Coordinates of C-alpha atoms and ligand atoms in Angstrom, one line a residue:
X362 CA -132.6 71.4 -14.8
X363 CA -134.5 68.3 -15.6
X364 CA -134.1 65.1 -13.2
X365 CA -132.8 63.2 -16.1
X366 CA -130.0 65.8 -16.7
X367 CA -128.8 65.6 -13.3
X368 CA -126.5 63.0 -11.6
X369 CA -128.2 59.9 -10.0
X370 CA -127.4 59.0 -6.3
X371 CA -127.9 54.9 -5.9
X372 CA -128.2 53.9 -2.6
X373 CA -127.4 49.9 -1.3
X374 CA -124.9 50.1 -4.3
X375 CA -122.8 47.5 -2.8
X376 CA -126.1 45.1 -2.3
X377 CA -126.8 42.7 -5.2
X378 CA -129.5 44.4 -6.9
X379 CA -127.2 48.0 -6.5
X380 CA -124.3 46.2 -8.4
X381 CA -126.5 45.1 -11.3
X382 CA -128.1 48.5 -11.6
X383 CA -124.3 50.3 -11.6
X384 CA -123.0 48.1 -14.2
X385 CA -126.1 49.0 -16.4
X386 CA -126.8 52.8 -15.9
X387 CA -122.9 52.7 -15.2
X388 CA -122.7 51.3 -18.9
X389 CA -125.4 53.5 -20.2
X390 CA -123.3 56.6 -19.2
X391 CA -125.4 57.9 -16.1
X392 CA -123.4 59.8 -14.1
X393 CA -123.7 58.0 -11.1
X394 CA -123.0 59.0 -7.1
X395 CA -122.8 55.5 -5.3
X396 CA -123.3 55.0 -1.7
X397 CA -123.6 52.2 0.7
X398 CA -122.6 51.2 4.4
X399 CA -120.4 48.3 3.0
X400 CA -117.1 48.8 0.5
X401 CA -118.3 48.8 -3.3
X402 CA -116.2 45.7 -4.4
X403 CA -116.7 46.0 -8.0
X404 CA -114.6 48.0 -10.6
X405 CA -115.8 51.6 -10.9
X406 CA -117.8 52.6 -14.4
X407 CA -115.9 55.8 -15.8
X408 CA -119.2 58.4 -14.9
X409 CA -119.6 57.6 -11.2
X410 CA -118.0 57.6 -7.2
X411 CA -118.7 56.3 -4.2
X412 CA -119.4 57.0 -0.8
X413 CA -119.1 54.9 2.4
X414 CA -122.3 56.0 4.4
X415 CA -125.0 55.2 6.7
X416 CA -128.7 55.6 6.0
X417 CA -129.0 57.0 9.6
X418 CA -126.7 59.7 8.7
X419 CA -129.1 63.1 7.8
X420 CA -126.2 65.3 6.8
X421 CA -124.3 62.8 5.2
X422 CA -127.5 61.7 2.7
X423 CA -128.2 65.6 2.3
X424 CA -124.6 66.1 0.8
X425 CA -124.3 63.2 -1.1
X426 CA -127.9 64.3 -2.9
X427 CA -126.7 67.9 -3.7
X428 CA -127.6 68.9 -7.3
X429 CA -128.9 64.5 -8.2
X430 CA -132.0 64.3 -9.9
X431 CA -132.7 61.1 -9.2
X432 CA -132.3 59.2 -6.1
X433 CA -132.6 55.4 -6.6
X434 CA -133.3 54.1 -2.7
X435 CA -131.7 50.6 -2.9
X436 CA -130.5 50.9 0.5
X437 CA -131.6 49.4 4.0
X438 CA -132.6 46.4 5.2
X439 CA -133.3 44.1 2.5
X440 CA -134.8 41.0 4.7
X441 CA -137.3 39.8 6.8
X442 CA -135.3 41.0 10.2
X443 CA -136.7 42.0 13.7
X444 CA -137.9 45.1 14.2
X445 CA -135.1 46.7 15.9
X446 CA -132.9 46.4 12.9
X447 CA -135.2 47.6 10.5
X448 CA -135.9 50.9 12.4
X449 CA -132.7 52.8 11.5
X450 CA -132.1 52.2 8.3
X451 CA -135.9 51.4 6.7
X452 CA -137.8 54.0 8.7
X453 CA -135.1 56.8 9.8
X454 CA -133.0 56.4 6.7
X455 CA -136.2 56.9 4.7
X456 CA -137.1 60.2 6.0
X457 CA -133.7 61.3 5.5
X458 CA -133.8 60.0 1.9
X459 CA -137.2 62.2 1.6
X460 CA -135.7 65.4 2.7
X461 CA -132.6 65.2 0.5
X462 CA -135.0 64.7 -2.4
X463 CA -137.5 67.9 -1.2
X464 CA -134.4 69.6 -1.0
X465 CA -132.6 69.4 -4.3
X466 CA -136.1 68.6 -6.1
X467 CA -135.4 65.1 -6.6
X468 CA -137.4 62.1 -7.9
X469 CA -136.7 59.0 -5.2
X470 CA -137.1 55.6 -7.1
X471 CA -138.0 53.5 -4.3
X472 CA -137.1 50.0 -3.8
X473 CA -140.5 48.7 -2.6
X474 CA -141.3 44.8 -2.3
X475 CA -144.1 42.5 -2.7
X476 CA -143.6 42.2 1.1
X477 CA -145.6 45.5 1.4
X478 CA -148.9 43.6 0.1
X479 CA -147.9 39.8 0.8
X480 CA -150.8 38.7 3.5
X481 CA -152.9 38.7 0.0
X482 CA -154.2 35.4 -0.8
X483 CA -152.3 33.9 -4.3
X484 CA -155.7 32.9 -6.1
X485 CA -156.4 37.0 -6.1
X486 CA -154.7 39.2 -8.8
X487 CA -154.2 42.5 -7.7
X488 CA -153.8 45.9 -8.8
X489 CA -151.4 48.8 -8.1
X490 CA -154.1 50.2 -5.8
X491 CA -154.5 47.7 -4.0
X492 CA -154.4 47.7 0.4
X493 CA -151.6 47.4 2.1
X494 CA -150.9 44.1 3.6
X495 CA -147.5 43.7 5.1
X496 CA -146.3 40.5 6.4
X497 CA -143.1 41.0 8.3
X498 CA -141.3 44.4 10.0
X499 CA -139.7 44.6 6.6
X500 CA -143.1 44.7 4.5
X501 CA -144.1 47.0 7.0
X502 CA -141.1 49.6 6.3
X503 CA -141.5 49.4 2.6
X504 CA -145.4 50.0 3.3
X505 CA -144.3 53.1 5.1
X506 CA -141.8 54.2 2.5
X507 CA -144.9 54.2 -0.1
X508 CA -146.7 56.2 2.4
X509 CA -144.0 58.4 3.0
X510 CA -143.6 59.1 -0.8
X511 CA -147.3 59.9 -1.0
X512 CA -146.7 62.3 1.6
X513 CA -143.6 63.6 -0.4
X514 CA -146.0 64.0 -3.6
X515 CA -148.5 65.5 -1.9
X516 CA -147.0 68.2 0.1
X517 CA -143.8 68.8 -1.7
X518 CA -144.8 67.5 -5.3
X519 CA -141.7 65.4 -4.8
X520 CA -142.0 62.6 -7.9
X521 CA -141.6 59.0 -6.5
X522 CA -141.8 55.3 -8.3
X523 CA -142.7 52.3 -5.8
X524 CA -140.8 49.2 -7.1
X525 CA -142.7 46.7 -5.6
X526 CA -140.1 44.0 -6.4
X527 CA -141.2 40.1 -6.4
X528 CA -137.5 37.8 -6.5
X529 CA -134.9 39.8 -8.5
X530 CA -132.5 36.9 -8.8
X531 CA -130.7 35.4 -11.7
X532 CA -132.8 32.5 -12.4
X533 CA -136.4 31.9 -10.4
X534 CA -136.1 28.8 -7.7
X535 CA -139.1 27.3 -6.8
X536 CA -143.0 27.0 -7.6
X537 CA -144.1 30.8 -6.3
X538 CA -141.4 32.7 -7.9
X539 CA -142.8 31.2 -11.8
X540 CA -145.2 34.3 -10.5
X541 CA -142.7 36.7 -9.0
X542 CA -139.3 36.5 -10.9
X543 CA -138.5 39.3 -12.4
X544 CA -134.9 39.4 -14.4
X545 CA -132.1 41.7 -14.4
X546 CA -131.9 42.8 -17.6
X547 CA -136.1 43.9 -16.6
X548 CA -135.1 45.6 -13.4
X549 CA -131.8 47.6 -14.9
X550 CA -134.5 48.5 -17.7
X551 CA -137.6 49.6 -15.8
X552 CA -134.8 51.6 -13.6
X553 CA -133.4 53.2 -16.5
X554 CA -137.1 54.2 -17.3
X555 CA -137.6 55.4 -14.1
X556 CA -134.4 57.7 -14.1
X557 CA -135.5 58.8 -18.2
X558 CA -139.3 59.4 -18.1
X559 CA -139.8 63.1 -18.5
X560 CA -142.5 63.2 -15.7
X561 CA -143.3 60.1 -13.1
X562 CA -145.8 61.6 -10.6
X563 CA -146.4 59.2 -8.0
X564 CA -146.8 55.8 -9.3
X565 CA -146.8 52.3 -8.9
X566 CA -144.7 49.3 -10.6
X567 CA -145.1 45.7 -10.3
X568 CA -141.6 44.6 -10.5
X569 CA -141.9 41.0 -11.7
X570 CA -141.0 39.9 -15.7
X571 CA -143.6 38.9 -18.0
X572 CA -144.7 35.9 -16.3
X573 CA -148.2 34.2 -17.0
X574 CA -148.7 33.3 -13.3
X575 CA -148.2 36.6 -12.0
X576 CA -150.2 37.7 -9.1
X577 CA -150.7 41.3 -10.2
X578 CA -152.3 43.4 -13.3
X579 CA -152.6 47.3 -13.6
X580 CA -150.0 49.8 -12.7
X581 CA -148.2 52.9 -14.1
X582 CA -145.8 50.8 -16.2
X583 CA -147.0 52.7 -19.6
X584 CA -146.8 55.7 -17.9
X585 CA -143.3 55.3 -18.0
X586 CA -142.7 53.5 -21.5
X587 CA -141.8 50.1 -19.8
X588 CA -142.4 46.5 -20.5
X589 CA -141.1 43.5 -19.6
X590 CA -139.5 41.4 -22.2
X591 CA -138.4 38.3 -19.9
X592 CA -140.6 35.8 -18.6
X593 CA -140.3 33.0 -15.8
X594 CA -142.7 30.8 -17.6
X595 CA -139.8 28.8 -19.4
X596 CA -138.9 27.3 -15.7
X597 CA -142.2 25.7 -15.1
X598 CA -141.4 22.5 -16.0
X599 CA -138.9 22.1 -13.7
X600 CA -140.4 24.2 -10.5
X601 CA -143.9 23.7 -11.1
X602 CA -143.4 21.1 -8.2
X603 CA -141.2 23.4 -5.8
X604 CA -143.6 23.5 -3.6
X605 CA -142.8 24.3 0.7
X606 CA -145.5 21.9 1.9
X607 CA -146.2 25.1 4.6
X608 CA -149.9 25.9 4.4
X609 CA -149.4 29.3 5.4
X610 CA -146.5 30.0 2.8
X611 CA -148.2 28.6 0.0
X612 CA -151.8 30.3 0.8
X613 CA -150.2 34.0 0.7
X614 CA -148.4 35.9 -1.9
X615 CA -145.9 37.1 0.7
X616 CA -144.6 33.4 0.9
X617 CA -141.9 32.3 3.8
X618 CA -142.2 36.4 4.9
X619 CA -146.0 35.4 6.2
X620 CA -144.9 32.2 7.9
X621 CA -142.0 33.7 9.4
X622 CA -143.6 33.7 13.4
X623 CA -146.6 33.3 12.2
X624 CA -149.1 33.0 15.6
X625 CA -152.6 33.3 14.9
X626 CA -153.9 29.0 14.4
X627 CA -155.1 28.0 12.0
X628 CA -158.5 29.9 11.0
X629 CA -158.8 33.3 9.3
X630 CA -161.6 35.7 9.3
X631 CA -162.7 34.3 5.5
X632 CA -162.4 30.9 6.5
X633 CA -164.5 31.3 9.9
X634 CA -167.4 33.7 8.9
X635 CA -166.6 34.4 5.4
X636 CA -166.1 38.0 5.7
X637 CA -163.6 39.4 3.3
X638 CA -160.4 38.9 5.0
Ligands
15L736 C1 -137.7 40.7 -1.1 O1 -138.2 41.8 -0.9 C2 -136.3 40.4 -0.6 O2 -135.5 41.5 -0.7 C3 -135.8 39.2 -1.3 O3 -134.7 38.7 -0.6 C4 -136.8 38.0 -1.6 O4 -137.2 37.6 -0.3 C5 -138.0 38.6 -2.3 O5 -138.5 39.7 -1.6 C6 -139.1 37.6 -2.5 O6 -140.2 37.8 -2.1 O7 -138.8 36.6 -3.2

């Protein structure tokens, strides 16, 4: 049977973007298998369960994928946080997320992040093939989960979509995200996509709305018949301004992630010798 004709699993259901994304597929009639370490506090749509479980549980992520065709990975860490708390559920939960979906030939949307490429300088516009740059233990895991996907696609021919979400919030908040905002209503669409599409392969999305100071260009987006119809831009008069006064935040794409213990003084390679950096 076709992914799209099989159940979804969503995992982080109970995290904020998981509780968007159920109300919408929820509302669009996906039958949908919810899991999450924390309770699911919100009212149940008519097509769908859920499961208290942790990422670090193997057998419990292989039964609660049996016979889904689409795994949306929404789970784990979703913060810059040391590296012993994103080991269990970012890099073990992962792999366990991978074998479920080798196992019941699954396509794993992946909740990547612009954390995964965030030491890139703002004033350069990048595309989806672009190096990895992580700035935190939590870019890093989401660097590996693209990596492990790649692996997936390669060896198992398991589909996967990297998200690479900017800010998925309700309204942006200050200077960087008029480039990184992306809307609800653009991420519960480009999901839906993602869950639809008759064939993926192993693709990239930008995950930010239509916004005219976006940091990134080319990706897979028309691959899977999605757009963005939203747009930051309309905020720029007011957060235009927002700026952190933080050289090192406002320099990098990855923002307060790149800052975040940030050691290394104050000259880079480029600035020193002028070598690509
Ligand atoms: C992310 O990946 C985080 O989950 C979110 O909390 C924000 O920090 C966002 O990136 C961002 O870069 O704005």
């Amino acid at each position: 049977m076709p992914p799209q004709s099989r159940p979804v699993l969503l995992t982080g259901a109970s995290g904020a973007l998981g509780r968007v994304l159920t109300r919408a597929l929820g509302a669009q009639g996906l039958a949908l298998r919810l899991t999450d370490i924390a309770p699911f506090p919100d009212p149940m749509p008519p097509d769908a369960s859920f499961t208290r479980a942790d990422l670090a549980d193997g057998v419990a992520m292989l039964r609660l994928a049996e016979g889904c065709g689409t795994i949306l990975h929404f789970g784990g860490v979703s913060v810059d946080r040391p590296f012993e708390e994103v080991l269990g559920p970012n890099l073990r939960g992962l792999y366990h997320i991978y074998e479920a979906a080798r196992r019941e030939r699954s396509r794993v949307v992946f909740a990547s992040s612009n954390h995964s490429i965030g030491f890139h300088e703002r004033g350069e516009r990048l595309d989806h093939d672009c190096q990895l740059r992580p700035d935190s233990y939590y870019g890093l895991s989401k660097a590996y989960g693209e990596l492990m996907g790649r692996l997936y696609w390669d060896k198992h021919g398991v589909e996967s979509v990297f998200l690479r979400i900017g800010s998925c919030f309700p309204e942006p908040v200050d200077a960087r995200m008029l480039a990184t905002w992306l809307s609800y209503d653009d991420l519960c669409r480009l999901v839906a996509r993602c869950v639809l599409a008759e064939r993926t392969g192993c693709a990239v999305v930008w995950g930010n709305s239509a916004n005219a100071r976006s940091f990134w260009g080319e990706d897979a987006r028309a691959r899977l018949g999605w757009a963005p119809q939203d747009s930051a831009d309309g905020f720029a008069g007011q957060l235009a301004g927002k700026l952190s006064g933080d050289p090192v935040i406002e320099r990098y794409q990855g923002g307060a992630y790149c800052a975040n213990g940030y050691s290394r003084g104050e000259a880079s390679p480029a600035d020193l010798f002028g070598w690509p950096d």
